[in-house]
Amino acid sequence: KRMSFSQSCSDLRLEGAVLHAKCKDPVGDKKDSSINLGPLIENSDGILKWKKEGNFNTSCTNITLSGHVLSAQCKKRDGSQITSSINLDSRISNYGGSLQFLDH
């Protein structure tokens, strides 16, 4: 059963581009889970977007998490940097106690 990760997981934290959380499984037990967001998000001229093999963390710094929103300072093509954010709930799900990427 798929659940919104932000509503069914707690202790959310980032280590670099890896999201860690404790997520409820179908019987309500909390399981440690993690997912590397680096390969799932791209920096498109300073804008964070979902894309397989995106590797945003090679061109973005100061990656932070506020609730279910990831923010980072991302380089644009002209070399300047801007702050960009992406809602992780739109593609990251808790599936049976495990963080998973929804590829749609």
mmCIF file of N, CA, C and O in Angstrom:
data_model
loop_
_atom_site.group_PDB
_atom_site.id
_atom_site.type_symbol
_atom_site.label_atom_id
_atom_site.label_comp_id
_atom_site.label_asym_id
_atom_site.label_seq_id
_atom_site.Cartn_x
_atom_site.Cartn_y
_atom_site.Cartn_z
ATOM 1 N N LYS A 1 0.842 -1.197 0.000
ATOM 2 C CA LYS A 1 0.000 0.000 0.000
ATOM 3 C C LYS A 1 0.879 1.249 0.000
ATOM 4 O O LYS A 1 1.737 1.423 0.841
ATOM 5 N N ARG A 2 0.634 2.132 -0.952
ATOM 6 C CA ARG A 2 1.397 3.372 -1.054
ATOM 7 C C ARG A 2 0.819 4.432 -0.124
ATOM 8 O O ARG A 2 -0.374 4.580 -0.021
ATOM 9 N N MET A 3 1.716 5.179 0.524
ATOM 10 C CA MET A 3 1.293 6.270 1.395
ATOM 11 C C MET A 3 2.178 7.480 1.115
ATOM 12 O O MET A 3 3.339 7.327 0.748
ATOM 13 N N SER A 4 1.627 8.656 1.321
ATOM 14 C CA SER A 4 2.421 9.873 1.243
ATOM 15 C C SER A 4 3.548 9.744 2.258
ATOM 16 O O SER A 4 3.301 9.500 3.430
ATOM 17 N N PHE A 5 4.792 9.888 1.810
ATOM 18 C CA PHE A 5 5.881 9.653 2.761
ATOM 19 C C PHE A 5 5.902 10.691 3.870
ATOM 20 O O PHE A 5 6.219 10.380 5.002
ATOM 21 N N SER A 6 5.525 11.932 3.572
ATOM 22 C CA SER A 6 5.621 12.964 4.609
ATOM 23 C C SER A 6 4.580 12.766 5.706
ATOM 24 O O SER A 6 4.763 13.225 6.821
ATOM 25 N N GLN A 7 3.490 12.066 5.396
ATOM 26 C CA GLN A 7 2.458 11.822 6.404
ATOM 27 C C GLN A 7 2.648 10.501 7.130
ATOM 28 O O GLN A 7 2.064 10.295 8.187
ATOM 29 N N SER A 8 3.458 9.586 6.580
ATOM 30 C CA SER A 8 3.612 8.276 7.205
ATOM 31 C C SER A 8 5.051 7.976 7.624
ATOM 32 O O SER A 8 5.340 6.887 8.086
ATOM 33 N N CYS A 9 5.940 8.954 7.461
ATOM 34 C CA CYS A 9 7.336 8.790 7.874
ATOM 35 C C CYS A 9 7.714 9.914 8.840
ATOM 36 O O CYS A 9 7.156 11.000 8.766
ATOM 37 N N SER A 10 8.660 9.632 9.708
ATOM 38 C CA SER A 10 9.118 10.634 10.670
ATOM 39 C C SER A 10 10.648 10.647 10.687
ATOM 40 O O SER A 10 11.288 9.848 10.000
ATOM 41 N N ASP A 11 11.214 11.537 11.491
ATOM 42 C CA ASP A 11 12.671 11.666 11.602
ATOM 43 C C ASP A 11 13.316 11.842 10.232
ATOM 44 O O ASP A 11 14.336 11.221 9.923
ATOM 45 N N LEU A 12 12.713 12.703 9.397
ATOM 46 C CA LEU A 12 13.257 12.955 8.061
ATOM 47 C C LEU A 12 14.560 13.727 8.190
ATOM 48 O O LEU A 12 14.650 14.691 8.936
ATOM 49 N N ARG A 13 15.579 13.283 7.441
ATOM 50 C CA ARG A 13 16.842 14.018 7.424
ATOM 51 C C ARG A 13 17.576 13.710 6.130
ATOM 52 O O ARG A 13 17.335 12.686 5.491
ATOM 53 N N LEU A 14 18.443 14.640 5.777
ATOM 54 C CA LEU A 14 19.273 14.482 4.586
ATOM 55 C C LEU A 14 20.716 14.276 4.993
ATOM 56 O O LEU A 14 21.202 14.914 5.930
ATOM 57 N N GLU A 15 21.408 13.398 4.296
ATOM 58 C CA GLU A 15 22.865 13.279 4.376
ATOM 59 C C GLU A 15 23.327 13.453 2.942
ATOM 60 O O GLU A 15 23.171 12.537 2.129
ATOM 61 N N GLY A 16 23.809 14.639 2.607
ATOM 62 C CA GLY A 16 24.103 14.947 1.212
ATOM 63 C C GLY A 16 22.797 14.938 0.435
ATOM 64 O O GLY A 16 21.886 15.695 0.754
ATOM 65 N N ALA A 17 22.689 14.049 -0.550
ATOM 66 C CA ALA A 17 21.450 13.939 -1.335
ATOM 67 C C ALA A 17 20.634 12.707 -0.947
ATOM 68 O O ALA A 17 19.675 12.357 -1.622
ATOM 69 N N VAL A 18 21.013 12.049 0.151
ATOM 70 C CA VAL A 18 20.301 10.841 0.582
ATOM 71 C C VAL A 18 19.276 11.208 1.658
ATOM 72 O O VAL A 18 19.624 11.792 2.684
ATOM 73 N N LEU A 19 18.018 10.881 1.379
ATOM 74 C CA LEU A 19 16.932 11.115 2.322
ATOM 75 C C LEU A 19 16.789 9.896 3.224
ATOM 76 O O LEU A 19 16.706 8.762 2.733
ATOM 77 N N HIS A 20 16.805 10.127 4.536
ATOM 78 C CA HIS A 20 16.611 9.070 5.531
ATOM 79 C C HIS A 20 15.316 9.348 6.280
ATOM 80 O O HIS A 20 14.980 10.508 6.537
ATOM 81 N N ALA A 21 14.601 8.285 6.645
ATOM 82 C CA ALA A 21 13.356 8.436 7.400
ATOM 83 C C ALA A 21 13.014 7.133 8.100
ATOM 84 O O ALA A 21 13.537 6.074 7.765
ATOM 85 N N LYS A 22 12.130 7.250 9.072
ATOM 86 C CA LYS A 22 11.515 6.076 9.698
ATOM 87 C C LYS A 22 10.088 6.035 9.165
ATOM 88 O O LYS A 22 9.315 6.968 9.392
ATOM 89 N N CYS A 23 9.753 4.971 8.430
ATOM 90 C CA CYS A 23 8.462 4.898 7.732
ATOM 91 C C CYS A 23 7.616 3.750 8.251
ATOM 92 O O CYS A 23 8.116 2.655 8.498
ATOM 93 N N LYS A 24 6.326 4.037 8.408
ATOM 94 C CA LYS A 24 5.394 3.011 8.884
ATOM 95 C C LYS A 24 5.176 1.948 7.816
ATOM 96 O O LYS A 24 4.956 2.256 6.649
ATOM 97 N N ASP A 25 5.217 0.684 8.264
ATOM 98 C CA ASP A 25 4.865 -0.408 7.368
ATOM 99 C C ASP A 25 3.367 -0.680 7.507
ATOM 100 O O ASP A 25 2.689 0.006 8.286
ATOM 101 N N PRO A 26 2.813 -1.650 6.762
ATOM 102 C CA PRO A 26 1.358 -1.861 6.796
ATOM 103 C C PRO A 26 0.775 -2.162 8.184
ATOM 104 O O PRO A 26 -0.395 -1.894 8.423
ATOM 105 N N VAL A 27 1.576 -2.709 9.111
ATOM 106 C CA VAL A 27 1.042 -2.984 10.448
ATOM 107 C C VAL A 27 1.355 -1.859 11.441
ATOM 108 O O VAL A 27 1.020 -1.965 12.613
ATOM 109 N N GLY A 28 2.004 -0.774 10.959
ATOM 110 C CA GLY A 28 2.240 0.382 11.823
ATOM 111 C C GLY A 28 3.596 0.440 12.473
ATOM 112 O O GLY A 28 3.892 1.384 13.198
ATOM 113 N N ASP A 29 4.447 -0.567 12.231
ATOM 114 C CA ASP A 29 5.807 -0.530 12.767
ATOM 115 C C ASP A 29 6.644 0.435 11.937
ATOM 116 O O ASP A 29 6.447 0.558 10.729
ATOM 117 N N LYS A 30 7.589 1.112 12.593
ATOM 118 C CA LYS A 30 8.453 2.055 11.874
ATOM 119 C C LYS A 30 9.730 1.350 11.432
ATOM 120 O O LYS A 30 10.383 0.690 12.226
ATOM 121 N N LYS A 31 10.060 1.524 10.164
ATOM 122 C CA LYS A 31 11.251 0.916 9.572
ATOM 123 C C LYS A 31 12.198 2.023 9.118
ATOM 124 O O LYS A 31 11.754 3.030 8.573
ATOM 125 N N ASP A 32 13.505 1.800 9.322
ATOM 126 C CA ASP A 32 14.500 2.731 8.788
ATOM 127 C C ASP A 32 14.540 2.556 7.275
ATOM 128 O O ASP A 32 14.592 1.430 6.774
ATOM 129 N N SER A 33 14.515 3.663 6.560
ATOM 130 C CA SER A 33 14.558 3.609 5.105
ATOM 131 C C SER A 33 15.356 4.789 4.588
ATOM 132 O O SER A 33 15.472 5.814 5.258
ATOM 133 N N SER A 34 15.915 4.637 3.395
ATOM 134 C CA SER A 34 16.630 5.748 2.769
ATOM 135 C C SER A 34 16.517 5.629 1.255
ATOM 136 O O SER A 34 16.257 4.547 0.715
ATOM 137 N N ILE A 35 16.696 6.767 0.592
ATOM 138 C CA ILE A 35 16.685 6.799 -0.866
ATOM 139 C C ILE A 35 17.639 7.906 -1.313
ATOM 140 O O ILE A 35 17.640 8.995 -0.739
ATOM 141 N N ASN A 36 18.467 7.583 -2.308
ATOM 142 C CA ASN A 36 19.394 8.569 -2.856
ATOM 143 C C ASN A 36 18.641 9.409 -3.878
ATOM 144 O O ASN A 36 18.231 8.904 -4.932
ATOM 145 N N LEU A 37 18.450 10.682 -3.573
ATOM 146 C CA LEU A 37 17.704 11.573 -4.464
ATOM 147 C C LEU A 37 18.567 12.110 -5.604
ATOM 148 O O LEU A 37 18.042 12.588 -6.608
ATOM 149 N N GLY A 38 19.893 12.015 -5.468
ATOM 150 C CA GLY A 38 20.801 12.541 -6.486
ATOM 151 C C GLY A 38 20.446 12.092 -7.902
ATOM 152 O O GLY A 38 20.276 12.921 -8.797
ATOM 153 N N PRO A 39 20.301 10.785 -8.130
ATOM 154 C CA PRO A 39 20.014 10.317 -9.479
ATOM 155 C C PRO A 39 18.560 10.523 -9.922
ATOM 156 O O PRO A 39 18.206 10.152 -11.032
ATOM 157 N N LEU A 40 17.729 11.094 -9.088
ATOM 158 C CA LEU A 40 16.298 11.219 -9.412
ATOM 159 C C LEU A 40 15.876 12.649 -9.744
ATOM 160 O O LEU A 40 14.765 12.884 -10.201
ATOM 161 N N ILE A 41 16.762 13.612 -9.471
ATOM 162 C CA ILE A 41 16.436 15.031 -9.656
ATOM 163 C C ILE A 41 17.548 15.663 -10.480
ATOM 164 O O ILE A 41 18.726 15.365 -10.273
ATOM 165 N N GLU A 42 17.179 16.538 -11.416
ATOM 166 C CA GLU A 42 18.183 17.246 -12.203
ATOM 167 C C GLU A 42 18.148 18.734 -11.899
ATOM 168 O O GLU A 42 17.133 19.275 -11.466
ATOM 169 N N ASN A 43 19.266 19.374 -12.159
ATOM 170 C CA ASN A 43 19.361 20.830 -12.131
ATOM 171 C C ASN A 43 19.221 21.278 -13.580
ATOM 172 O O ASN A 43 20.123 21.091 -14.386
ATOM 173 N N SER A 44 18.077 21.847 -13.927
ATOM 174 C CA SER A 44 17.825 22.324 -15.285
ATOM 175 C C SER A 44 17.948 23.846 -15.294
ATOM 176 O O SER A 44 16.990 24.558 -14.999
ATOM 177 N N ASP A 45 19.159 24.335 -15.554
ATOM 178 C CA ASP A 45 19.446 25.773 -15.564
ATOM 179 C C ASP A 45 18.979 26.460 -14.278
ATOM 180 O O ASP A 45 18.348 27.507 -14.303
ATOM 181 N N GLY A 46 19.273 25.807 -13.155
ATOM 182 C CA GLY A 46 18.952 26.390 -11.855
ATOM 183 C C GLY A 46 17.635 25.931 -11.254
ATOM 184 O O GLY A 46 17.330 26.236 -10.116
ATOM 185 N N ILE A 47 16.851 25.169 -12.018
ATOM 186 C CA ILE A 47 15.542 24.700 -11.545
ATOM 187 C C ILE A 47 15.616 23.202 -11.270
ATOM 188 O O ILE A 47 16.036 22.427 -12.140
ATOM 189 N N LEU A 48 15.197 22.793 -10.072
ATOM 190 C CA LEU A 48 15.166 21.373 -9.733
ATOM 191 C C LEU A 48 13.945 20.713 -10.373
ATOM 192 O O LEU A 48 12.821 21.203 -10.226
ATOM 193 N N LYS A 49 14.184 19.608 -11.093
ATOM 194 C CA LYS A 49 13.106 18.860 -11.760
ATOM 195 C C LYS A 49 13.356 17.371 -11.594
ATOM 196 O O LYS A 49 14.504 16.937 -11.495
ATOM 197 N N TRP A 50 12.267 16.591 -11.592
ATOM 198 C CA TRP A 50 12.388 15.141 -11.524
ATOM 199 C C TRP A 50 12.940 14.627 -12.849
ATOM 200 O O TRP A 50 12.429 14.953 -13.914
ATOM 201 N N LYS A 51 14.008 13.840 -12.771
ATOM 202 C CA LYS A 51 14.555 13.206 -13.976
ATOM 203 C C LYS A 51 15.498 12.099 -13.558
ATOM 204 O O LYS A 51 16.410 12.329 -12.762
ATOM 205 N N LYS A 52 15.294 10.906 -14.091
ATOM 206 C CA LYS A 52 16.228 9.812 -13.814
ATOM 207 C C LYS A 52 17.597 10.194 -14.351
ATOM 208 O O LYS A 52 17.706 10.826 -15.396
ATOM 209 N N GLU A 53 18.625 9.799 -13.618
ATOM 210 C CA GLU A 53 20.012 10.124 -13.927
ATOM 211 C C GLU A 53 20.248 11.633 -13.933
ATOM 212 O O GLU A 53 21.056 12.149 -14.689
ATOM 213 N N GLY A 54 19.505 12.340 -13.063
ATOM 214 C CA GLY A 54 19.605 13.796 -13.013
ATOM 215 C C GLY A 54 20.866 14.316 -12.360
ATOM 216 O O GLY A 54 21.460 15.279 -12.810
ATOM 217 N N ASN A 55 21.287 13.670 -11.258
ATOM 218 C CA ASN A 55 22.511 14.045 -10.547
ATOM 219 C C ASN A 55 22.607 15.533 -10.200
ATOM 220 O O ASN A 55 23.636 16.172 -10.404
ATOM 221 N N PHE A 56 21.519 16.080 -9.659
ATOM 222 C CA PHE A 56 21.490 17.505 -9.288
ATOM 223 C C PHE A 56 22.576 17.869 -8.295
ATOM 224 O O PHE A 56 23.057 19.003 -8.272
ATOM 225 N N ASN A 57 22.971 16.905 -7.465
ATOM 226 C CA ASN A 57 23.917 17.206 -6.396
ATOM 227 C C ASN A 57 25.329 17.467 -6.913
ATOM 228 O O ASN A 57 26.191 17.886 -6.155
ATOM 229 N N THR A 58 25.581 17.281 -8.215
ATOM 230 C CA THR A 58 26.896 17.623 -8.767
ATOM 231 C C THR A 58 26.988 19.109 -9.100
ATOM 232 O O THR A 58 28.078 19.636 -9.262
ATOM 233 N N SER A 59 25.830 19.799 -9.223
ATOM 234 C CA SER A 59 25.848 21.223 -9.574
ATOM 235 C C SER A 59 25.047 22.084 -8.595
ATOM 236 O O SER A 59 24.850 23.266 -8.841
ATOM 237 N N CYS A 60 24.582 21.483 -7.505
ATOM 238 C CA CYS A 60 23.847 22.228 -6.472
ATOM 239 C C CYS A 60 24.535 22.022 -5.130
ATOM 240 O O CYS A 60 25.090 20.957 -4.865
ATOM 241 N N THR A 61 24.481 23.049 -4.282
ATOM 242 C CA THR A 61 25.086 22.976 -2.961
ATOM 243 C C THR A 61 24.059 23.414 -1.917
ATOM 244 O O THR A 61 22.945 23.805 -2.262
ATOM 245 N N ASN A 62 24.459 23.365 -0.649
ATOM 246 C CA ASN A 62 23.577 23.780 0.456
ATOM 247 C C ASN A 62 22.212 23.099 0.358
ATOM 248 O O ASN A 62 21.176 23.743 0.433
ATOM 249 N N ILE A 63 22.233 21.777 0.177
ATOM 250 C CA ILE A 63 21.003 21.004 0.051
ATOM 251 C C ILE A 63 20.370 20.872 1.436
ATOM 252 O O ILE A 63 21.016 20.405 2.376
ATOM 253 N N THR A 64 19.131 21.336 1.556
ATOM 254 C CA THR A 64 18.434 21.302 2.840
ATOM 255 C C THR A 64 17.040 20.703 2.670
ATOM 256 O O THR A 64 16.507 20.624 1.561
ATOM 257 N N LEU A 65 16.469 20.314 3.796
ATOM 258 C CA LEU A 65 15.136 19.736 3.818
ATOM 259 C C LEU A 65 14.292 20.499 4.821
ATOM 260 O O LEU A 65 14.703 20.699 5.963
ATOM 261 N N SER A 66 13.124 20.932 4.392
ATOM 262 C CA SER A 66 12.166 21.573 5.280
ATOM 263 C C SER A 66 10.842 20.852 5.094
ATOM 264 O O SER A 66 10.175 21.023 4.071
ATOM 265 N N GLY A 67 10.498 19.989 6.063
ATOM 266 C CA GLY A 67 9.316 19.150 5.880
ATOM 267 C C GLY A 67 9.560 18.206 4.720
ATOM 268 O O GLY A 67 10.520 17.442 4.733
ATOM 269 N N HIS A 68 8.747 18.299 3.674
ATOM 270 C CA HIS A 68 8.931 17.434 2.503
ATOM 271 C C HIS A 68 9.438 18.204 1.289
ATOM 272 O O HIS A 68 9.377 17.736 0.161
ATOM 273 N N VAL A 69 9.967 19.419 1.532
ATOM 274 C CA VAL A 69 10.488 20.246 0.444
ATOM 275 C C VAL A 69 12.016 20.293 0.522
ATOM 276 O O VAL A 69 12.586 20.681 1.538
ATOM 277 N N LEU A 70 12.666 19.874 -0.570
ATOM 278 C CA LEU A 70 14.110 19.929 -0.677
ATOM 279 C C LEU A 70 14.481 21.234 -1.372
ATOM 280 O O LEU A 70 13.866 21.603 -2.369
ATOM 281 N N SER A 71 15.455 21.946 -0.826
ATOM 282 C CA SER A 71 15.939 23.188 -1.420
ATOM 283 C C SER A 71 17.444 23.089 -1.606
ATOM 284 O O SER A 71 18.130 22.373 -0.863
ATOM 285 N N ALA A 72 17.961 23.825 -2.592
ATOM 286 C CA ALA A 72 19.398 23.838 -2.845
ATOM 287 C C ALA A 72 19.775 25.091 -3.622
ATOM 288 O O ALA A 72 18.930 25.717 -4.268
ATOM 289 N N GLN A 73 21.063 25.462 -3.518
ATOM 290 C CA GLN A 73 21.626 26.532 -4.345
ATOM 291 C C GLN A 73 22.131 25.858 -5.611
ATOM 292 O O GLN A 73 23.045 25.025 -5.546
ATOM 293 N N CYS A 74 21.551 26.202 -6.768
ATOM 294 C CA CYS A 74 21.884 25.513 -8.010
ATOM 295 C C CYS A 74 22.487 26.463 -9.033
ATOM 296 O O CYS A 74 22.026 27.593 -9.195
ATOM 297 N N LYS A 75 23.519 25.965 -9.723
ATOM 298 C CA LYS A 75 24.189 26.754 -10.762
ATOM 299 C C LYS A 75 23.328 26.819 -12.010
ATOM 300 O O LYS A 75 22.767 25.819 -12.452
ATOM 301 N N LYS A 76 23.287 28.007 -12.577
ATOM 302 C CA LYS A 76 22.642 28.199 -13.872
ATOM 303 C C LYS A 76 23.709 28.092 -14.965
ATOM 304 O O LYS A 76 24.896 28.097 -14.667
ATOM 305 N N ARG A 77 23.265 28.016 -16.209
ATOM 306 C CA ARG A 77 24.213 27.905 -17.326
ATOM 307 C C ARG A 77 25.177 29.087 -17.382
ATOM 308 O O ARG A 77 26.320 28.943 -17.801
ATOM 309 N N ASP A 78 24.706 30.278 -16.969
ATOM 310 C CA ASP A 78 25.571 31.467 -17.026
ATOM 311 C C ASP A 78 26.548 31.542 -15.843
ATOM 312 O O ASP A 78 27.288 32.507 -15.705
ATOM 313 N N GLY A 79 26.520 30.515 -14.973
ATOM 314 C CA GLY A 79 27.448 30.472 -13.845
ATOM 315 C C GLY A 79 26.898 31.052 -12.561
ATOM 316 O O GLY A 79 27.469 30.849 -11.496
ATOM 317 N N SER A 80 25.796 31.799 -12.632
ATOM 318 C CA SER A 80 25.193 32.345 -11.415
ATOM 319 C C SER A 80 24.490 31.223 -10.651
ATOM 320 O O SER A 80 24.288 30.128 -11.178
ATOM 321 N N GLN A 81 24.137 31.494 -9.411
ATOM 322 C CA GLN A 81 23.458 30.504 -8.588
ATOM 323 C C GLN A 81 22.128 31.054 -8.108
ATOM 324 O O GLN A 81 22.023 32.241 -7.797
ATOM 325 N N ILE A 82 21.123 30.182 -8.059
ATOM 326 C CA ILE A 82 19.830 30.562 -7.501
ATOM 327 C C ILE A 82 19.356 29.451 -6.573
ATOM 328 O O ILE A 82 19.807 28.312 -6.668
ATOM 329 N N THR A 83 18.453 29.817 -5.680
ATOM 330 C CA THR A 83 17.853 28.822 -4.796
ATOM 331 C C THR A 83 16.656 28.209 -5.503
ATOM 332 O O THR A 83 15.821 28.913 -6.068
ATOM 333 N N SER A 84 16.599 26.895 -5.483
ATOM 334 C CA SER A 84 15.493 26.174 -6.112
ATOM 335 C C SER A 84 14.967 25.147 -5.126
ATOM 336 O O SER A 84 15.697 24.673 -4.261
ATOM 337 N N SER A 85 13.675 24.823 -5.247
ATOM 338 C CA SER A 85 13.043 23.851 -4.346
ATOM 339 C C SER A 85 12.219 22.857 -5.148
ATOM 340 O O SER A 85 11.785 23.152 -6.268
ATOM 341 N N ILE A 86 11.995 21.684 -4.540
ATOM 342 C CA ILE A 86 11.150 20.664 -5.156
ATOM 343 C C ILE A 86 10.390 19.923 -4.058
ATOM 344 O O ILE A 86 10.945 19.651 -2.988
ATOM 345 N N ASN A 87 9.120 19.645 -4.316
ATOM 346 C CA ASN A 87 8.260 18.945 -3.361
ATOM 347 C C ASN A 87 8.497 17.446 -3.504
ATOM 348 O O ASN A 87 8.122 16.847 -4.508
ATOM 349 N N LEU A 88 9.117 16.852 -2.491
ATOM 350 C CA LEU A 88 9.440 15.422 -2.561
ATOM 351 C C LEU A 88 8.200 14.539 -2.543
ATOM 352 O O LEU A 88 8.207 13.442 -3.088
ATOM 353 N N ASP A 89 7.120 15.013 -1.926
ATOM 354 C CA ASP A 89 5.890 14.211 -1.882
ATOM 355 C C ASP A 89 5.324 13.935 -3.276
ATOM 356 O O ASP A 89 4.578 12.988 -3.465
ATOM 357 N N SER A 90 5.683 14.755 -4.262
ATOM 358 C CA SER A 90 5.123 14.551 -5.594
ATOM 359 C C SER A 90 5.645 13.275 -6.256
ATOM 360 O O SER A 90 4.989 12.736 -7.138
ATOM 361 N N ARG A 91 6.819 12.773 -5.840
ATOM 362 C CA ARG A 91 7.356 11.558 -6.451
ATOM 363 C C ARG A 91 7.943 10.546 -5.482
ATOM 364 O O ARG A 91 8.316 9.456 -5.900
ATOM 365 N N ILE A 92 8.074 10.903 -4.202
ATOM 366 C CA ILE A 92 8.618 9.956 -3.225
ATOM 367 C C ILE A 92 7.464 9.447 -2.375
ATOM 368 O O ILE A 92 6.654 10.217 -1.871
ATOM 369 N N SER A 93 7.387 8.126 -2.252
ATOM 370 C CA SER A 93 6.276 7.483 -1.560
ATOM 371 C C SER A 93 6.799 6.502 -0.517
ATOM 372 O O SER A 93 7.915 5.995 -0.634
ATOM 373 N N ASN A 94 5.986 6.246 0.486
ATOM 374 C CA ASN A 94 6.254 5.171 1.440
ATOM 375 C C ASN A 94 5.483 3.957 0.953
ATOM 376 O O ASN A 94 4.256 3.959 0.922
ATOM 377 N N TYR A 95 6.210 2.932 0.557
ATOM 378 C CA TYR A 95 5.569 1.705 0.079
ATOM 379 C C TYR A 95 5.951 0.578 1.032
ATOM 380 O O TYR A 95 7.078 0.088 1.004
ATOM 381 N N GLY A 96 5.046 0.245 1.938
ATOM 382 C CA GLY A 96 5.281 -0.839 2.888
ATOM 383 C C GLY A 96 6.430 -0.606 3.843
ATOM 384 O O GLY A 96 7.077 -1.541 4.276
ATOM 385 N N GLY A 97 6.711 0.663 4.160
ATOM 386 C CA GLY A 97 7.795 0.969 5.083
ATOM 387 C C GLY A 97 9.097 1.331 4.389
ATOM 388 O O GLY A 97 10.105 1.549 5.030
ATOM 389 N N SER A 98 9.060 1.401 3.060
ATOM 390 C CA SER A 98 10.257 1.691 2.275
ATOM 391 C C SER A 98 10.037 2.913 1.387
ATOM 392 O O SER A 98 9.010 3.010 0.708
ATOM 393 N N LEU A 99 10.989 3.851 1.394
ATOM 394 C CA LEU A 99 10.902 5.022 0.521
ATOM 395 C C LEU A 99 11.133 4.586 -0.923
ATOM 396 O O LEU A 99 12.112 3.895 -1.219
ATOM 397 N N GLN A 100 10.218 4.981 -1.810
ATOM 398 C CA GLN A 100 10.332 4.604 -3.215
ATOM 399 C C GLN A 100 10.037 5.790 -4.118
ATOM 400 O O GLN A 100 9.263 6.678 -3.770
ATOM 401 N N PHE A 101 10.670 5.765 -5.310
ATOM 402 C CA PHE A 101 10.472 6.788 -6.331
ATOM 403 C C PHE A 101 9.312 6.364 -7.220
ATOM 404 O O PHE A 101 9.270 5.235 -7.699
ATOM 405 N N LEU A 102 8.346 7.264 -7.413
ATOM 406 C CA LEU A 102 7.225 7.001 -8.312
ATOM 407 C C LEU A 102 7.599 7.531 -9.681
ATOM 408 O O LEU A 102 7.690 8.736 -9.881
ATOM 409 N N ASP A 103 7.834 6.646 -10.603
ATOM 410 C CA ASP A 103 8.266 7.035 -11.951
ATOM 411 C C ASP A 103 7.047 7.165 -12.848
ATOM 412 O O ASP A 103 6.591 6.204 -13.449
ATOM 413 N N HIS A 104 6.482 8.384 -12.892
ATOM 414 C CA HIS A 104 5.314 8.582 -13.768
ATOM 415 C C HIS A 104 5.378 9.900 -14.474
ATOM 416 O O HIS A 104 6.158 10.756 -14.171
#
